[in-house]
Coordinates of C-alpha atoms in Angstrom, one line a residue:
X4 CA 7.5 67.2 56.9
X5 CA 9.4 67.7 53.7
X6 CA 8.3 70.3 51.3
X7 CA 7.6 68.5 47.6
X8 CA 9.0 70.8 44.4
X9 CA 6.2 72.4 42.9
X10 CA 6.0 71.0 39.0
X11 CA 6.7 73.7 36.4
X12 CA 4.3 73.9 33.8
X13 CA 5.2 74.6 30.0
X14 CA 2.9 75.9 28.5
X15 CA 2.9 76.0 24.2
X16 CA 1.5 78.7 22.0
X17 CA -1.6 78.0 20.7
X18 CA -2.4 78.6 16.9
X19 CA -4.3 82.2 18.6
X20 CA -1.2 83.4 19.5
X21 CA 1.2 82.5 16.8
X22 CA -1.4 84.7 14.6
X23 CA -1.0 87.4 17.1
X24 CA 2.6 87.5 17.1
X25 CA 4.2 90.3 15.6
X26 CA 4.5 90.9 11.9
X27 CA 8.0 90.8 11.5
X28 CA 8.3 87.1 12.8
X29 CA 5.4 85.8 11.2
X30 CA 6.7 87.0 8.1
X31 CA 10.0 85.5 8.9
X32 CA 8.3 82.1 9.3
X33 CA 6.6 82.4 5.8
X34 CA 10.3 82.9 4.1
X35 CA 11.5 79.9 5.9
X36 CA 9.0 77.8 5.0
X37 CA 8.8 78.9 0.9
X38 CA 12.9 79.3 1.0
X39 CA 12.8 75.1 2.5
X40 CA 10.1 74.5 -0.3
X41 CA 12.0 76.0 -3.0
X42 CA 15.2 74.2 -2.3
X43 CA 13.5 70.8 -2.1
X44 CA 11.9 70.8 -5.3
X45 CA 15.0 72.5 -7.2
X46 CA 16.8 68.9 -5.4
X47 CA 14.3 66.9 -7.1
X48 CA 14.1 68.6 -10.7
X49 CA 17.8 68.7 -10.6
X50 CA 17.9 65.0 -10.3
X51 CA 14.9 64.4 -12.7
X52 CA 16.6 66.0 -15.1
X53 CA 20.3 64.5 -14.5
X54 CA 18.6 60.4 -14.2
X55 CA 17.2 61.8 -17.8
X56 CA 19.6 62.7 -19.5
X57 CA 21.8 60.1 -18.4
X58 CA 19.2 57.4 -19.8
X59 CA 18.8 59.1 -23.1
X60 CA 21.2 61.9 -24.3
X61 CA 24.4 60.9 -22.3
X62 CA 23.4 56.8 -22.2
X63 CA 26.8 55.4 -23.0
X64 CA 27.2 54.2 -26.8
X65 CA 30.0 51.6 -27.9
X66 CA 32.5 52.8 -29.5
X67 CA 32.6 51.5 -33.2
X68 CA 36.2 50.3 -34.4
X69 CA 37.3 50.4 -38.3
X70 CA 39.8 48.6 -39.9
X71 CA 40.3 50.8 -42.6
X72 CA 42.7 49.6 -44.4
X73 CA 46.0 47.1 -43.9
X74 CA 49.4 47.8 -45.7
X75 CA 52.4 46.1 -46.5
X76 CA 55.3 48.3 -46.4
X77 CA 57.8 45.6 -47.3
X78 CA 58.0 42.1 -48.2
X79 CA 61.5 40.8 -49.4
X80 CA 61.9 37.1 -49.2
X81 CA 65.6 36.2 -50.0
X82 CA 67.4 33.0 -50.1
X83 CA 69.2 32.0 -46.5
X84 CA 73.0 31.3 -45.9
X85 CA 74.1 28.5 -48.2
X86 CA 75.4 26.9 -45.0
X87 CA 71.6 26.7 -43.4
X88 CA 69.5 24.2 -43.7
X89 CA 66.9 24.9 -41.3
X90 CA 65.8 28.2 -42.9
X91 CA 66.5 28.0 -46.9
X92 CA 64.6 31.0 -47.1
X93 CA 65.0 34.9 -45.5
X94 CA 61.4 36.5 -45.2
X95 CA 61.4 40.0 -44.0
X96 CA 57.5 42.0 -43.6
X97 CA 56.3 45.1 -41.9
X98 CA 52.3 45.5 -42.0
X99 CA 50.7 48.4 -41.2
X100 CA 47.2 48.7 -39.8
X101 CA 45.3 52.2 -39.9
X102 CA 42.6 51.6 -37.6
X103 CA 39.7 54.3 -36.3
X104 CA 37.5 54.0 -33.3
X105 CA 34.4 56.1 -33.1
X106 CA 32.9 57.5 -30.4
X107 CA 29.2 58.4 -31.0
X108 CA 29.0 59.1 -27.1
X109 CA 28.1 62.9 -26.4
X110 CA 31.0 62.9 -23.8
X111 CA 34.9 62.5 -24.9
X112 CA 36.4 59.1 -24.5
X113 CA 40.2 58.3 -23.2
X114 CA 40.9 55.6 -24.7
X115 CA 44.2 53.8 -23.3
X116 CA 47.5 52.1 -25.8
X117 CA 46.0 49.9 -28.1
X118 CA 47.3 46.2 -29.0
X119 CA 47.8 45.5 -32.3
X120 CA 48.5 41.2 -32.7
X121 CA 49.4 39.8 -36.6
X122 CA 48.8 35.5 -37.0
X123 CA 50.4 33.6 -39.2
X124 CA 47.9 30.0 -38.6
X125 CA 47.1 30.9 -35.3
X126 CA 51.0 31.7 -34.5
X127 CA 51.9 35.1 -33.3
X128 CA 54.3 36.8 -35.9
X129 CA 54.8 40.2 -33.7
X130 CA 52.9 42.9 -31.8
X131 CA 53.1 46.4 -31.6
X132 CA 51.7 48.9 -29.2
X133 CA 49.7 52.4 -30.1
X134 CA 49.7 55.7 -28.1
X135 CA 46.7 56.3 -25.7
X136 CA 44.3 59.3 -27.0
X137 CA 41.4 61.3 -26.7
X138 CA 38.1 60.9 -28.9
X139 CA 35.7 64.3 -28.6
X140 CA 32.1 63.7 -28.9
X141 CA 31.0 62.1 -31.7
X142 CA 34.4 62.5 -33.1
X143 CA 36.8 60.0 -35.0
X144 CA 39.8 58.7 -32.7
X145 CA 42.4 57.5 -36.3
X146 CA 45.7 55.6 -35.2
X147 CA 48.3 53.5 -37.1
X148 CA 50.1 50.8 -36.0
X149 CA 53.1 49.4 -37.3
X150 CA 53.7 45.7 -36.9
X151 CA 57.4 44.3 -37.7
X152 CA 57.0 40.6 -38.3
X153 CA 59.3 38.2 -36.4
X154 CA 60.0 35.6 -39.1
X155 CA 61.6 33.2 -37.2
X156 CA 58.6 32.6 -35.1
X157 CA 57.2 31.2 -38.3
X158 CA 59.7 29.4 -40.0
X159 CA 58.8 26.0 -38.3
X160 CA 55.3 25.9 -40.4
X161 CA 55.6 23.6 -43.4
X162 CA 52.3 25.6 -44.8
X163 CA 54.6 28.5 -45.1
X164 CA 56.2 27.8 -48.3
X165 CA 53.3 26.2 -49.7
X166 CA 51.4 29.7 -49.6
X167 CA 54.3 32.0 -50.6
X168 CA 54.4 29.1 -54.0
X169 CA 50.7 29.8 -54.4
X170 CA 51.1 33.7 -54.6
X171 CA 48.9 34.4 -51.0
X172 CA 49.4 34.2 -47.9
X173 CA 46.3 34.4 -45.2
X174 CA 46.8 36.4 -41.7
X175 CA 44.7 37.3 -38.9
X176 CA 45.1 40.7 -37.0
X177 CA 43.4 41.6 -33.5
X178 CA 43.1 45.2 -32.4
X179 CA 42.5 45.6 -29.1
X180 CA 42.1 49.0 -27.7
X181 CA 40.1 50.1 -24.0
X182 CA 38.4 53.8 -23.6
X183 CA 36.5 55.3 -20.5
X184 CA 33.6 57.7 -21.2
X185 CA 32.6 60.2 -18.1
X186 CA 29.0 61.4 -18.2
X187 CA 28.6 64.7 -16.5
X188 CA 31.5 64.6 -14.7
X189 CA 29.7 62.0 -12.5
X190 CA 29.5 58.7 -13.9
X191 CA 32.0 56.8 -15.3
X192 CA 31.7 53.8 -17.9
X193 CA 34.6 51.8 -19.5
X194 CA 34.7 49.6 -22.2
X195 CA 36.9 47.9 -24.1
X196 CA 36.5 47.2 -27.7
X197 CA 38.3 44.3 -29.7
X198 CA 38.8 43.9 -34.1
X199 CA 39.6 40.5 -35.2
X200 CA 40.5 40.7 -38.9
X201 CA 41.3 37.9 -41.7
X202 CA 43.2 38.9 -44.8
X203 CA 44.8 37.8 -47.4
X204 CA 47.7 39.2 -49.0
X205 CA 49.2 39.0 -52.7
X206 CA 53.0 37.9 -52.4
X207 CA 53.4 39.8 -55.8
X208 CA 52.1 43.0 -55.5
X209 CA 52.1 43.1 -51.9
X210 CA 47.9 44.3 -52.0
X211 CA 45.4 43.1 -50.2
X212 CA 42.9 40.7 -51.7
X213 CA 40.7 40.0 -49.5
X214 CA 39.5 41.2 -45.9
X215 CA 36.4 40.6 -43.3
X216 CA 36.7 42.2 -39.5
X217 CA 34.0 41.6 -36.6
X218 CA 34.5 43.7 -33.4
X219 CA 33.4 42.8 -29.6
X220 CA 32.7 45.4 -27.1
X221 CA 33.2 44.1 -23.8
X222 CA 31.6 47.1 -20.7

């Protein structure tokens, strides 16, 4: 006859004898319990606080671009070779464009090398490149961009002559520049901001007569 194992019986403190254990771990218990509390609802106001002020102090603003104003540094137009025929005229022209971007963010913005793009009738006349740089909270990021016009690129527009006759000649810039804003060192945001500008130039004084920019901020 084989001899069965004999069950073991657990047997669990009852709510009698946890209050009769001794002080020292009862009071251990206690500090355990308000030490688990206290770091659960630090968690939870710490991320309270965090989703607020990223949805109202730190909420990413767009940077605001302003052309402020457009130069030109030189314009000689002079005669070609006798010899030429397809260019009778020389036209040399250096504009520069002193443009500032904004940040009204309360975080810096990096903003990366900007594209500065002058058209002559829709025809690209030259392009120049501008450093990257920082912008510090609500701070003014200023850069200038120098843009050597490449005549030749223009020479094949009949309109050409016609507006250097009539004393004006109309361009268009575009200013493209793209930034990234880091909220609390944990969320980042980028945008890029574009300036189209129309002006018209005096051929006589080399000033600007007239000039209306609209920007697009693309996130």
């Amino acid at each position: 006859m084989s001899a069965s194992p004999l069950a073991v019986s657990i047997k669990h403190p009852t709510s009698d004898e946890e209050d009769l254990a001794p002080m020292p771990i009862r009071r251990h218990r206690r500090r355990c319990l308000i030490y688990g509390g206290s770091c659960a609802a630090v968690l939870v106001i710490l991320t309270v606080v965090i989703v607020a002020l990223a949805l109202t102090v730190f909420k990413v603003k767009e940077p605001i671009m302003t052309m402020n104003s457009v130069t030109v540094q030189r314009l000689a137009i002079a005669s070609g070779a006798p010899s030429s025929t397809a260019q009778p005229f020389a036209i040399n022209m250096t504009v520069v464009a002193d443009v500032s971007v904004k940040n009204p963010n309360a975080a810096s913005v990096r903003f990366g090398a900007s594209t500065t793009t002058l058209y002559y009738r829709a025809r690209e006349m030259g392009v120049a490149r501008g450093p990257p740089g920082t912008a510090r909270a609500h701070r003014t990021f200023r850069l200038n961009v120098t843009v050597d016009v490449m005549a030749d690129r223009i020479f094949g527009d009949a309109n050409l002559f016609e507006d250097l006759a009539g004393g004006s000649i109309a361009v268009t810039t575009s200013t493209t520049v793209g930034g990234r804003v880091r909220v609390l060192g944990l969320f980042k945001h980028h945008v890029d901001v574009t300036m189209n500008c129309s002006i018209t130039m005096a051929v006589a004084n080399q000033s600007i007569v007239d000039q209306n920019c609209a920007q697009k901020v693309r996130s």
